[in-house]
């Protein structure tokens, strides 16, 4: 079923969209990518194929990250940084009064939940990292694959091409998902984020992201990740190959005693969409194992 009951909350002056359903322990879902990209417009709706089923077991909250979806942009051009995205996510949890929360993040959202867990372990009960090439060691194939995306960028045809080339199959690509991505790309605030990133912000953002990633991995090597952590990966991910997921798990398992790895076959970068039942079972089983 489509996610239609959107809600908004003020997070330190930024109007933030989220969806909420179910009762029980809070499970907060964070999508991937970043503001101002000309590839495809990710949002909380990325979780549409998992949302209802997970809500049968948890209080599930899916959030539009800073500057993405229908959440407002960073307040200034200087705030187009990975640190601002993490701080906004932390602000959201505080604004919602969430504690003992399970954080689940995909791709660049996987980096977000890992760093948020490392910075604020006192509020996080578990950390779930999904196909995060951003966080994992080794070179990314994303830029190579996406270099062939068709123009005009952010058009319906181009955005569909992008998600197809992130995927193993195409059955998970719904028309509603593409509709939402195109709608987001046409928002004035999104066009403003594209301008901000293309005016030099992207170079700074990526530099900071590399430095922050290395810091996170260093913290793991030092044993600072004590929170129970699940790593989920699509075996057929064409951009963040599963061997990089194995390398990331080495860092996780070396830091926290309670660590699990779940690899899903016949699934690409959006493994949670391509194999939603397997993904939901892995997440639900992991959280329940914590007691």
C-alpha atoms as an extended CHARMM CRD file, in Angstrom:
* protein
*
       291  EXT
         1         1  UNK       CA              0.0000000000        0.0000000000        0.0000000000  PROA      1               0.0000000000
         2         2  UNK       CA              1.2700000000        3.5210000000       -0.7590000000  PROA      2               0.0000000000
         3         3  UNK       CA              2.5300000000        5.6620000000        2.1100000000  PROA      3               0.0000000000
         4         4  UNK       CA              0.1020000000        8.5780000000        2.1170000000  PROA      4               0.0000000000
         5         5  UNK       CA             -0.3020000000        9.8020000000        5.7020000000  PROA      5               0.0000000000
         6         6  UNK       CA              2.5710000000       12.2780000000        5.7250000000  PROA      6               0.0000000000
         7         7  UNK       CA              3.3600000000       14.3280000000        8.8170000000  PROA      7               0.0000000000
         8         8  UNK       CA              5.6280000000       17.3030000000        9.4830000000  PROA      8               0.0000000000
         9         9  UNK       CA              7.6500000000       18.4500000000       12.4790000000  PROA      9               0.0000000000
        10        10  UNK       CA              9.9610000000       21.4050000000       13.0470000000  PROA      10              0.0000000000
        11        11  UNK       CA             13.5640000000       20.3170000000       13.5910000000  PROA      11              0.0000000000
        12        12  UNK       CA             15.6740000000       23.3070000000       14.6080000000  PROA      12              0.0000000000
        13        13  UNK       CA             13.8280000000       25.5020000000       12.1200000000  PROA      13              0.0000000000
        14        14  UNK       CA             13.7020000000       22.9470000000        9.2890000000  PROA      14              0.0000000000
        15        15  UNK       CA             10.2580000000       21.6480000000        8.3000000000  PROA      15              0.0000000000
        16        16  UNK       CA             10.7360000000       17.8760000000        8.2170000000  PROA      16              0.0000000000
        17        17  UNK       CA              8.4670000000       15.2850000000        6.6360000000  PROA      17              0.0000000000
        18        18  UNK       CA              7.9830000000       11.8150000000        8.0710000000  PROA      18              0.0000000000
        19        19  UNK       CA              5.5870000000        8.8840000000        8.0250000000  PROA      19              0.0000000000
        20        20  UNK       CA              4.6030000000        6.9200000000       11.1220000000  PROA      20              0.0000000000
        21        21  UNK       CA              2.6790000000        3.7090000000       11.7100000000  PROA      21              0.0000000000
        22        22  UNK       CA              2.4240000000        0.9000000000       14.2410000000  PROA      22              0.0000000000
        23        23  UNK       CA              3.1870000000        0.5190000000       17.9220000000  PROA      23              0.0000000000
        24        24  UNK       CA              6.0110000000       -0.9340000000       19.9580000000  PROA      24              0.0000000000
        25        25  UNK       CA              9.7140000000       -0.2150000000       19.9460000000  PROA      25              0.0000000000
        26        26  UNK       CA             10.6180000000        2.6720000000       17.5990000000  PROA      26              0.0000000000
        27        27  UNK       CA             12.3160000000        1.7490000000       14.3190000000  PROA      27              0.0000000000
        28        28  UNK       CA             13.4130000000        4.7990000000       12.3200000000  PROA      28              0.0000000000
        29        29  UNK       CA             14.1640000000        4.3580000000        8.6080000000  PROA      29              0.0000000000
        30        30  UNK       CA             16.5720000000        6.6360000000        6.7380000000  PROA      30              0.0000000000
        31        31  UNK       CA             16.8320000000        6.5790000000        2.9390000000  PROA      31              0.0000000000
        32        32  UNK       CA             19.9330000000        7.1110000000        0.8270000000  PROA      32              0.0000000000
        33        33  UNK       CA             21.5390000000        9.6250000000       -1.5330000000  PROA      33              0.0000000000
        34        34  UNK       CA             22.0020000000       13.3220000000       -0.6980000000  PROA      34              0.0000000000
        35        35  UNK       CA             20.5130000000       16.7360000000       -1.3600000000  PROA      35              0.0000000000
        36        36  UNK       CA             21.0160000000       18.3620000000       -4.7480000000  PROA      36              0.0000000000
        37        37  UNK       CA             21.9240000000       15.2010000000       -6.6610000000  PROA      37              0.0000000000
        38        38  UNK       CA             21.0240000000       15.0500000000      -10.3490000000  PROA      38              0.0000000000
        39        39  UNK       CA             20.8050000000       11.2380000000      -10.3310000000  PROA      39              0.0000000000
        40        40  UNK       CA             17.4940000000       10.3440000000       -8.6540000000  PROA      40              0.0000000000
        41        41  UNK       CA             15.4710000000       11.8280000000       -5.8130000000  PROA      41              0.0000000000
        42        42  UNK       CA             15.3570000000        9.4430000000       -2.8780000000  PROA      42              0.0000000000
        43        43  UNK       CA             12.9100000000       10.0230000000       -0.0390000000  PROA      43              0.0000000000
        44        44  UNK       CA             11.1340000000        8.2390000000        2.8130000000  PROA      44              0.0000000000
        45        45  UNK       CA              8.9290000000        6.6500000000        0.1430000000  PROA      45              0.0000000000
        46        46  UNK       CA             11.8620000000        4.3900000000       -0.7450000000  PROA      46              0.0000000000
        47        47  UNK       CA             10.5420000000        2.2110000000        2.1140000000  PROA      47              0.0000000000
        48        48  UNK       CA              7.0050000000        1.8420000000        0.7050000000  PROA      48              0.0000000000
        49        49  UNK       CA              7.3350000000       -1.9260000000        0.1610000000  PROA      49              0.0000000000
        50        50  UNK       CA              8.5110000000       -2.5500000000        3.7520000000  PROA      50              0.0000000000
        51        51  UNK       CA              6.6090000000        0.0220000000        5.7740000000  PROA      51              0.0000000000
        52        52  UNK       CA              3.3120000000       -1.7390000000        6.4900000000  PROA      52              0.0000000000
        53        53  UNK       CA              4.8600000000       -5.1270000000        7.2540000000  PROA      53              0.0000000000
        54        54  UNK       CA              7.4290000000       -3.6740000000        9.6650000000  PROA      54              0.0000000000
        55        55  UNK       CA              4.6670000000       -1.6510000000       11.3270000000  PROA      55              0.0000000000
        56        56  UNK       CA              3.0380000000       -4.9180000000       12.3950000000  PROA      56              0.0000000000
        57        57  UNK       CA              5.9160000000       -5.3680000000       14.8560000000  PROA      57              0.0000000000
        58        58  UNK       CA              7.2640000000       -1.8790000000       15.5470000000  PROA      58              0.0000000000
        59        59  UNK       CA              6.4660000000        1.7930000000       15.7060000000  PROA      59              0.0000000000
        60        60  UNK       CA              7.9610000000        2.5230000000       12.2870000000  PROA      60              0.0000000000
        61        61  UNK       CA              8.9890000000        6.0510000000       11.3070000000  PROA      61              0.0000000000
        62        62  UNK       CA             10.3710000000        6.8530000000        7.8450000000  PROA      62              0.0000000000
        63        63  UNK       CA             11.9680000000       10.2840000000        7.4870000000  PROA      63              0.0000000000
        64        64  UNK       CA             12.9180000000       12.5750000000        4.6170000000  PROA      64              0.0000000000
        65        65  UNK       CA             16.5410000000       13.5320000000        5.2790000000  PROA      65              0.0000000000
        66        66  UNK       CA             17.7110000000       17.1480000000        5.3290000000  PROA      66              0.0000000000
        67        67  UNK       CA             17.1760000000       18.7660000000        1.9220000000  PROA      67              0.0000000000
        68        68  UNK       CA             15.5780000000       15.6510000000        0.4440000000  PROA      68              0.0000000000
        69        69  UNK       CA             12.0100000000       14.6120000000       -0.1930000000  PROA      69              0.0000000000
        70        70  UNK       CA              9.7180000000       17.2870000000        1.2490000000  PROA      70              0.0000000000
        71        71  UNK       CA             12.0470000000       18.2110000000        4.1080000000  PROA      71              0.0000000000
        72        72  UNK       CA             13.4360000000       21.7390000000        3.9770000000  PROA      72              0.0000000000
        73        73  UNK       CA             16.9100000000       22.5630000000        2.7420000000  PROA      73              0.0000000000
        74        74  UNK       CA             19.8960000000       23.4260000000        4.9240000000  PROA      74              0.0000000000
        75        75  UNK       CA             19.5660000000       26.9520000000        6.2800000000  PROA      75              0.0000000000
        76        76  UNK       CA             22.6750000000       28.2830000000        4.5160000000  PROA      76              0.0000000000
        77        77  UNK       CA             24.9820000000       27.1080000000        1.7230000000  PROA      77              0.0000000000
        78        78  UNK       CA             27.6160000000       26.4120000000        4.3890000000  PROA      78              0.0000000000
        79        79  UNK       CA             25.2900000000       23.7890000000        5.8730000000  PROA      79              0.0000000000
        80        80  UNK       CA             25.3740000000       21.5610000000        2.7920000000  PROA      80              0.0000000000
        81        81  UNK       CA             27.5810000000       19.0970000000        4.6550000000  PROA      81              0.0000000000
        82        82  UNK       CA             27.3330000000       15.4850000000        5.8660000000  PROA      82              0.0000000000
        83        83  UNK       CA             27.6730000000       16.7680000000        9.4370000000  PROA      83              0.0000000000
        84        84  UNK       CA             24.5470000000       18.9010000000        9.0070000000  PROA      84              0.0000000000
        85        85  UNK       CA             22.5960000000       15.8430000000        7.7970000000  PROA      85              0.0000000000
        86        86  UNK       CA             23.6400000000       13.8510000000       10.8710000000  PROA      86              0.0000000000
        87        87  UNK       CA             22.8450000000       16.7580000000       13.2050000000  PROA      87              0.0000000000
        88        88  UNK       CA             19.4050000000       17.1520000000       11.5940000000  PROA      88              0.0000000000
        89        89  UNK       CA             18.7370000000       13.4250000000       12.1170000000  PROA      89              0.0000000000
        90        90  UNK       CA             19.7510000000       13.7360000000       15.7670000000  PROA      90              0.0000000000
        91        91  UNK       CA             17.5130000000       16.7800000000       16.0720000000  PROA      91              0.0000000000
        92        92  UNK       CA             14.6140000000       14.8040000000       14.6410000000  PROA      92              0.0000000000
        93        93  UNK       CA             15.0110000000       12.0760000000       17.2550000000  PROA      93              0.0000000000
        94        94  UNK       CA             15.0770000000       14.7100000000       20.0080000000  PROA      94              0.0000000000
        95        95  UNK       CA             12.0540000000       16.5560000000       18.5890000000  PROA      95              0.0000000000
        96        96  UNK       CA             10.1280000000       13.2700000000       18.4910000000  PROA      96              0.0000000000
        97        97  UNK       CA             11.2380000000       12.3780000000       22.0280000000  PROA      97              0.0000000000
        98        98  UNK       CA             12.7210000000        9.0700000000       20.8540000000  PROA      98              0.0000000000
        99        99  UNK       CA             15.0450000000        6.9940000000       23.0190000000  PROA      99              0.0000000000
       100       100  UNK       CA             16.1380000000        3.3470000000       22.8850000000  PROA      100             0.0000000000
       101       101  UNK       CA             15.5670000000        3.6080000000       19.1560000000  PROA      101             0.0000000000
       102       102  UNK       CA             16.4610000000        1.1740000000       16.3900000000  PROA      102             0.0000000000
       103       103  UNK       CA             18.0750000000        3.0280000000       13.4920000000  PROA      103             0.0000000000
       104       104  UNK       CA             18.0150000000        1.5980000000        9.9720000000  PROA      104             0.0000000000
       105       105  UNK       CA             19.7230000000        3.3870000000        7.0950000000  PROA      105             0.0000000000
       106       106  UNK       CA             20.2290000000        2.5650000000        3.4340000000  PROA      106             0.0000000000
       107       107  UNK       CA             23.2680000000        3.6010000000        1.3860000000  PROA      107             0.0000000000
       108       108  UNK       CA             24.2090000000        7.1460000000        2.4180000000  PROA      108             0.0000000000
       109       109  UNK       CA             21.5840000000        6.6980000000        5.1320000000  PROA      109             0.0000000000
       110       110  UNK       CA             23.6190000000        3.7310000000        6.3820000000  PROA      110             0.0000000000
       111       111  UNK       CA             26.5460000000        6.0570000000        6.9420000000  PROA      111             0.0000000000
       112       112  UNK       CA             24.1630000000        8.4230000000        8.7550000000  PROA      112             0.0000000000
       113       113  UNK       CA             22.8930000000        5.8130000000       11.2360000000  PROA      113             0.0000000000
       114       114  UNK       CA             26.3910000000        4.4770000000       11.9070000000  PROA      114             0.0000000000
       115       115  UNK       CA             27.8110000000        7.9180000000       12.6570000000  PROA      115             0.0000000000
       116       116  UNK       CA             24.7570000000        8.8920000000       14.6930000000  PROA      116             0.0000000000
       117       117  UNK       CA             25.1670000000        5.7010000000       16.7200000000  PROA      117             0.0000000000
       118       118  UNK       CA             28.8670000000        6.3840000000       17.2930000000  PROA      118             0.0000000000
       119       119  UNK       CA             28.1730000000        9.9670000000       18.3730000000  PROA      119             0.0000000000
       120       120  UNK       CA             25.0660000000        9.3050000000       20.5040000000  PROA      120             0.0000000000
       121       121  UNK       CA             25.0810000000        5.6480000000       21.6190000000  PROA      121             0.0000000000
       122       122  UNK       CA             23.0150000000        6.5060000000       24.6940000000  PROA      122             0.0000000000
       123       123  UNK       CA             19.8170000000        6.8450000000       22.6270000000  PROA      123             0.0000000000
       124       124  UNK       CA             20.3510000000        3.9920000000       20.1380000000  PROA      124             0.0000000000
       125       125  UNK       CA             19.3460000000        0.4040000000       20.9030000000  PROA      125             0.0000000000
       126       126  UNK       CA             20.4870000000       -1.0640000000       17.5850000000  PROA      126             0.0000000000
       127       127  UNK       CA             22.0240000000        0.0510000000       14.3030000000  PROA      127             0.0000000000
       128       128  UNK       CA             21.0840000000       -1.4910000000       10.9350000000  PROA      128             0.0000000000
       129       129  UNK       CA             23.2950000000       -0.6240000000        7.9520000000  PROA      129             0.0000000000
       130       130  UNK       CA             21.9890000000       -1.4860000000        4.4710000000  PROA      130             0.0000000000
       131       131  UNK       CA             24.1780000000       -1.5290000000        1.3290000000  PROA      131             0.0000000000
       132       132  UNK       CA             26.1890000000        1.4870000000        2.4200000000  PROA      132             0.0000000000
       133       133  UNK       CA             28.9310000000        2.0230000000       -0.1040000000  PROA      133             0.0000000000
       134       134  UNK       CA             29.3610000000        5.4120000000        1.5410000000  PROA      134             0.0000000000
       135       135  UNK       CA             30.5300000000        3.7710000000        4.7690000000  PROA      135             0.0000000000
       136       136  UNK       CA             32.2650000000        0.6310000000        3.5010000000  PROA      136             0.0000000000
       137       137  UNK       CA             35.9690000000        0.4500000000        2.6090000000  PROA      137             0.0000000000
       138       138  UNK       CA             37.0580000000        0.3000000000       -1.0150000000  PROA      138             0.0000000000
       139       139  UNK       CA             36.3130000000        2.1420000000       -4.2600000000  PROA      139             0.0000000000
       140       140  UNK       CA             32.7760000000        2.8240000000       -5.4180000000  PROA      140             0.0000000000
       141       141  UNK       CA             31.4820000000        1.9260000000       -8.8770000000  PROA      141             0.0000000000
       142       142  UNK       CA             28.6160000000        4.3960000000       -8.6440000000  PROA      142             0.0000000000
       143       143  UNK       CA             30.2900000000        7.2350000000      -10.5340000000  PROA      143             0.0000000000
       144       144  UNK       CA             31.3630000000        4.8770000000      -13.3340000000  PROA      144             0.0000000000
       145       145  UNK       CA             27.9030000000        3.3760000000      -13.7710000000  PROA      145             0.0000000000
       146       146  UNK       CA             26.0010000000        6.6490000000      -13.4040000000  PROA      146             0.0000000000
       147       147  UNK       CA             28.2170000000        8.4290000000      -15.9390000000  PROA      147             0.0000000000
       148       148  UNK       CA             26.0890000000        6.8480000000      -18.6790000000  PROA      148             0.0000000000
       149       149  UNK       CA             22.7280000000        8.0370000000      -17.3380000000  PROA      149             0.0000000000
       150       150  UNK       CA             20.5950000000        9.6920000000      -20.0230000000  PROA      150             0.0000000000
       151       151  UNK       CA             19.8630000000       13.3900000000      -20.2420000000  PROA      151             0.0000000000
       152       152  UNK       CA             18.0220000000       15.4790000000      -19.3320000000  PROA      152             0.0000000000
       153       153  UNK       CA             19.0080000000       14.6040000000      -15.7790000000  PROA      153             0.0000000000
       154       154  UNK       CA             16.1660000000       14.2300000000      -13.2590000000  PROA      154             0.0000000000
       155       155  UNK       CA             13.6430000000       13.6190000000      -16.0500000000  PROA      155             0.0000000000
       156       156  UNK       CA             11.2930000000       10.6780000000      -15.5640000000  PROA      156             0.0000000000
       157       157  UNK       CA             13.2280000000        8.5660000000      -18.0460000000  PROA      157             0.0000000000
       158       158  UNK       CA             16.5860000000        9.4350000000      -16.4900000000  PROA      158             0.0000000000
       159       159  UNK       CA             15.4940000000        8.7350000000      -12.9100000000  PROA      159             0.0000000000
       160       160  UNK       CA             14.0020000000        5.3950000000      -13.9470000000  PROA      160             0.0000000000
       161       161  UNK       CA             17.2760000000        4.4950000000      -15.7030000000  PROA      161             0.0000000000
       162       162  UNK       CA             19.2230000000        5.3270000000      -12.5420000000  PROA      162             0.0000000000
       163       163  UNK       CA             17.2150000000        3.0750000000      -10.2220000000  PROA      163             0.0000000000
       164       164  UNK       CA             17.2040000000        0.2950000000      -12.8250000000  PROA      164             0.0000000000
       165       165  UNK       CA             21.0000000000        0.3780000000      -12.9620000000  PROA      165             0.0000000000
       166       166  UNK       CA             21.2150000000        0.2540000000       -9.1680000000  PROA      166             0.0000000000
       167       167  UNK       CA             19.0930000000       -2.8940000000       -9.1800000000  PROA      167             0.0000000000
       168       168  UNK       CA             19.2200000000       -6.6200000000       -9.9290000000  PROA      168             0.0000000000
       169       169  UNK       CA             15.6780000000       -6.6460000000      -11.3340000000  PROA      169             0.0000000000
       170       170  UNK       CA             12.9900000000       -4.0730000000      -12.1070000000  PROA      170             0.0000000000
       171       171  UNK       CA              9.8990000000       -5.5440000000      -10.4550000000  PROA      171             0.0000000000
       172       172  UNK       CA             10.2790000000       -3.3130000000       -7.4030000000  PROA      172             0.0000000000
       173       173  UNK       CA             10.2030000000       -0.0850000000       -9.4350000000  PROA      173             0.0000000000
       174       174  UNK       CA              6.6320000000        1.1520000000       -9.0100000000  PROA      174             0.0000000000
       175       175  UNK       CA              5.0830000000        3.9760000000      -10.9900000000  PROA      175             0.0000000000
       176       176  UNK       CA              4.1590000000        5.7230000000       -7.7530000000  PROA      176             0.0000000000
       177       177  UNK       CA              7.7890000000        5.6710000000       -6.6380000000  PROA      177             0.0000000000
       178       178  UNK       CA              8.9250000000        7.2600000000       -9.9050000000  PROA      178             0.0000000000
       179       179  UNK       CA              6.0510000000        9.7830000000       -9.7390000000  PROA      179             0.0000000000
       180       180  UNK       CA              7.1950000000       10.8770000000       -6.2790000000  PROA      180             0.0000000000
       181       181  UNK       CA             10.8120000000       11.2250000000       -7.3860000000  PROA      181             0.0000000000
       182       182  UNK       CA              9.8540000000       13.3980000000      -10.3440000000  PROA      182             0.0000000000
       183       183  UNK       CA              7.5940000000       15.5420000000       -8.1510000000  PROA      183             0.0000000000
       184       184  UNK       CA             10.4500000000       16.1180000000       -5.7150000000  PROA      184             0.0000000000
       185       185  UNK       CA             12.8790000000       17.0390000000       -8.4900000000  PROA      185             0.0000000000
       186       186  UNK       CA             10.4790000000       19.7510000000       -9.6760000000  PROA      186             0.0000000000
       187       187  UNK       CA             10.1260000000       21.4310000000       -6.2760000000  PROA      187             0.0000000000
       188       188  UNK       CA             11.6720000000       24.9420000000       -6.1610000000  PROA      188             0.0000000000
       189       189  UNK       CA             13.5290000000       24.0340000000       -2.9710000000  PROA      189             0.0000000000
       190       190  UNK       CA             15.0630000000       21.0090000000       -4.6900000000  PROA      190             0.0000000000
       191       191  UNK       CA             16.1540000000       23.0720000000       -7.6570000000  PROA      191             0.0000000000
       192       192  UNK       CA             17.7770000000       25.4380000000       -5.1610000000  PROA      192             0.0000000000
       193       193  UNK       CA             19.6720000000       22.5250000000       -3.6020000000  PROA      193             0.0000000000
       194       194  UNK       CA             20.9270000000       21.5020000000       -7.0460000000  PROA      194             0.0000000000
       195       195  UNK       CA             22.2280000000       25.0380000000       -7.5660000000  PROA      195             0.0000000000
       196       196  UNK       CA             23.8980000000       25.0990000000       -4.1580000000  PROA      196             0.0000000000
       197       197  UNK       CA             25.6660000000       21.7980000000       -4.7770000000  PROA      197             0.0000000000
       198       198  UNK       CA             26.7020000000       22.6000000000       -8.3470000000  PROA      198             0.0000000000
       199       199  UNK       CA             28.1370000000       25.9730000000       -7.2970000000  PROA      199             0.0000000000
       200       200  UNK       CA             30.9610000000       24.1910000000       -5.5150000000  PROA      200             0.0000000000
       201       201  UNK       CA             29.0320000000       22.5960000000       -2.6830000000  PROA      201             0.0000000000
       202       202  UNK       CA             29.2950000000       19.0780000000       -4.0810000000  PROA      202             0.0000000000
       203       203  UNK       CA             33.0850000000       19.1140000000       -4.0310000000  PROA      203             0.0000000000
       204       204  UNK       CA             33.1100000000       20.2390000000       -0.3870000000  PROA      204             0.0000000000
       205       205  UNK       CA             30.3710000000       17.7660000000        0.5410000000  PROA      205             0.0000000000
       206       206  UNK       CA             32.2220000000       14.8070000000       -0.9650000000  PROA      206             0.0000000000
       207       207  UNK       CA             35.5330000000       15.8170000000        0.6270000000  PROA      207             0.0000000000
       208       208  UNK       CA             33.9260000000       16.0660000000        4.0520000000  PROA      208             0.0000000000
       209       209  UNK       CA             32.1110000000       12.7700000000        3.4800000000  PROA      209             0.0000000000
       210       210  UNK       CA             35.3890000000       10.9510000000        2.7810000000  PROA      210             0.0000000000
       211       211  UNK       CA             36.9850000000       12.4240000000        5.9120000000  PROA      211             0.0000000000
       212       212  UNK       CA             33.9640000000       11.6080000000        8.0850000000  PROA      212             0.0000000000
       213       213  UNK       CA             33.8160000000        8.0520000000        6.7140000000  PROA      213             0.0000000000
       214       214  UNK       CA             37.4560000000        7.4400000000        7.5680000000  PROA      214             0.0000000000
       215       215  UNK       CA             36.8320000000        8.8370000000       11.0410000000  PROA      215             0.0000000000
       216       216  UNK       CA             33.9070000000        6.4380000000       11.5540000000  PROA      216             0.0000000000
       217       217  UNK       CA             35.9880000000        3.4480000000       10.4770000000  PROA      217             0.0000000000
       218       218  UNK       CA             38.8070000000        4.5960000000       12.7510000000  PROA      218             0.0000000000
       219       219  UNK       CA             36.3780000000        4.8160000000       15.6650000000  PROA      219             0.0000000000
       220       220  UNK       CA             35.2640000000        1.2530000000       14.9350000000  PROA      220             0.0000000000
       221       221  UNK       CA             38.8720000000        0.0900000000       14.8670000000  PROA      221             0.0000000000
       222       222  UNK       CA             39.2690000000        1.6860000000       18.2820000000  PROA      222             0.0000000000
       223       223  UNK       CA             36.2870000000       -0.3400000000       19.5540000000  PROA      223             0.0000000000
       224       224  UNK       CA             33.9190000000        2.6000000000       20.0240000000  PROA      224             0.0000000000
       225       225  UNK       CA             30.9450000000        0.8810000000       18.3580000000  PROA      225             0.0000000000
       226       226  UNK       CA             29.3490000000       -1.0750000000       21.1970000000  PROA      226             0.0000000000
       227       227  UNK       CA             25.7440000000       -0.9360000000       19.9820000000  PROA      227             0.0000000000
       228       228  UNK       CA             24.2880000000       -4.1560000000       18.4970000000  PROA      228             0.0000000000
       229       229  UNK       CA             24.6540000000       -3.8040000000       14.7310000000  PROA      229             0.0000000000
       230       230  UNK       CA             23.1820000000       -5.6250000000       11.7280000000  PROA      230             0.0000000000
       231       231  UNK       CA             24.7050000000       -5.2460000000        8.2520000000  PROA      231             0.0000000000
       232       232  UNK       CA             22.3790000000       -6.1590000000        5.3510000000  PROA      232             0.0000000000
       233       233  UNK       CA             23.6590000000       -6.3600000000        1.7780000000  PROA      233             0.0000000000
       234       234  UNK       CA             22.3420000000       -7.2270000000       -1.6680000000  PROA      234             0.0000000000
       235       235  UNK       CA             24.5610000000       -9.9330000000       -3.1470000000  PROA      235             0.0000000000
       236       236  UNK       CA             24.0580000000       -8.4710000000       -6.6360000000  PROA      236             0.0000000000
       237       237  UNK       CA             24.5860000000       -4.7960000000       -5.7810000000  PROA      237             0.0000000000
       238       238  UNK       CA             26.2740000000       -3.3600000000       -8.9200000000  PROA      238             0.0000000000
       239       239  UNK       CA             27.5030000000       -0.1890000000       -7.2070000000  PROA      239             0.0000000000
       240       240  UNK       CA             28.4510000000       -1.2630000000       -3.6650000000  PROA      240             0.0000000000
       241       241  UNK       CA             29.6200000000       -4.8060000000       -4.3120000000  PROA      241             0.0000000000
       242       242  UNK       CA             28.9370000000       -7.2730000000       -1.5350000000  PROA      242             0.0000000000
       243       243  UNK       CA             32.6540000000       -7.8210000000       -0.8650000000  PROA      243             0.0000000000
       244       244  UNK       CA             32.7200000000       -4.2480000000        0.3990000000  PROA      244             0.0000000000
       245       245  UNK       CA             29.9140000000       -5.2170000000        2.7480000000  PROA      245             0.0000000000
       246       246  UNK       CA             32.0910000000       -8.0380000000        4.0400000000  PROA      246             0.0000000000
       247       247  UNK       CA             34.9370000000       -5.5760000000        4.5950000000  PROA      247             0.0000000000
       248       248  UNK       CA             32.6100000000       -3.2480000000        6.4920000000  PROA      248             0.0000000000
       249       249  UNK       CA             31.4120000000       -6.1480000000        8.6290000000  PROA      249             0.0000000000
       250       250  UNK       CA             35.0160000000       -6.8290000000        9.6310000000  PROA      250             0.0000000000
       251       251  UNK       CA             35.1260000000       -3.3360000000       11.1510000000  PROA      251             0.0000000000
       252       252  UNK       CA             31.7200000000       -3.7650000000       12.8240000000  PROA      252             0.0000000000
       253       253  UNK       CA             32.3890000000       -7.2410000000       14.2250000000  PROA      253             0.0000000000
       254       254  UNK       CA             35.7820000000       -6.1710000000       15.5020000000  PROA      254             0.0000000000
       255       255  UNK       CA             34.1510000000       -3.4000000000       17.5140000000  PROA      255             0.0000000000
       256       256  UNK       CA             30.8720000000       -4.7410000000       18.8690000000  PROA      256             0.0000000000
       257       257  UNK       CA             30.2070000000       -8.1980000000       20.2840000000  PROA      257             0.0000000000
       258       258  UNK       CA             26.6310000000       -8.3070000000       18.9950000000  PROA      258             0.0000000000
       259       259  UNK       CA             27.1020000000       -8.0820000000       15.2230000000  PROA      259             0.0000000000
       260       260  UNK       CA             25.2870000000       -9.8730000000       12.4100000000  PROA      260             0.0000000000
       261       261  UNK       CA             25.6110000000       -9.9450000000        8.6240000000  PROA      261             0.0000000000
       262       262  UNK       CA             22.7480000000      -10.8410000000        6.2860000000  PROA      262             0.0000000000
       263       263  UNK       CA             23.3690000000      -11.1310000000        2.5320000000  PROA      263             0.0000000000
       264       264  UNK       CA             20.3120000000      -11.3040000000        0.2540000000  PROA      264             0.0000000000
       265       265  UNK       CA             20.6010000000      -13.0740000000       -3.0930000000  PROA      265             0.0000000000
       266       266  UNK       CA             19.0020000000      -11.7430000000       -6.2880000000  PROA      266             0.0000000000
       267       267  UNK       CA             19.0030000000       -8.2280000000       -4.8880000000  PROA      267             0.0000000000
       268       268  UNK       CA             20.8780000000       -5.1000000000       -5.8910000000  PROA      268             0.0000000000
       269       269  UNK       CA             21.4610000000       -1.8140000000       -4.1060000000  PROA      269             0.0000000000
       270       270  UNK       CA             17.7880000000       -1.5380000000       -3.0890000000  PROA      270             0.0000000000
       271       271  UNK       CA             17.8510000000       -5.0310000000       -1.5550000000  PROA      271             0.0000000000
       272       272  UNK       CA             15.0580000000       -4.1220000000        0.8710000000  PROA      272             0.0000000000
       273       273  UNK       CA             12.7440000000       -3.3250000000       -2.0510000000  PROA      273             0.0000000000
       274       274  UNK       CA             13.7610000000       -6.2260000000       -4.2840000000  PROA      274             0.0000000000
       275       275  UNK       CA             13.3910000000       -8.8410000000       -1.5390000000  PROA      275             0.0000000000
       276       276  UNK       CA             11.1480000000       -7.1370000000        1.0460000000  PROA      276             0.0000000000
       277       277  UNK       CA             10.0500000000      -10.2890000000        2.8810000000  PROA      277             0.0000000000
       278       278  UNK       CA             13.6160000000      -11.4820000000        3.4100000000  PROA      278             0.0000000000
       279       279  UNK       CA             14.7200000000       -8.0300000000        4.4760000000  PROA      279             0.0000000000
       280       280  UNK       CA             11.8390000000       -7.5390000000        6.8990000000  PROA      280             0.0000000000
       281       281  UNK       CA             12.4430000000      -10.9590000000        8.4510000000  PROA      281             0.0000000000
       282       282  UNK       CA             16.1520000000      -10.2160000000        8.8980000000  PROA      282             0.0000000000
       283       283  UNK       CA             15.4550000000       -6.8850000000       10.5940000000  PROA      283             0.0000000000
       284       284  UNK       CA             12.6050000000       -8.2000000000       12.7450000000  PROA      284             0.0000000000
       285       285  UNK       CA             14.5600000000      -11.2610000000       13.8410000000  PROA      285             0.0000000000
       286       286  UNK       CA             17.6110000000       -9.2110000000       14.7240000000  PROA      286             0.0000000000
       287       287  UNK       CA             15.6690000000       -6.7210000000       16.8300000000  PROA      287             0.0000000000
       288       288  UNK       CA             13.7090000000       -9.4680000000       18.6010000000  PROA      288             0.0000000000
       289       289  UNK       CA             16.9550000000      -11.2830000000       19.4130000000  PROA      289             0.0000000000
       290       290  UNK       CA             17.9600000000       -8.2950000000       21.5390000000  PROA      290             0.0000000000
       291       291  UNK       CA             15.1060000000       -8.9610000000       23.9650000000  PROA      291             0.0000000000
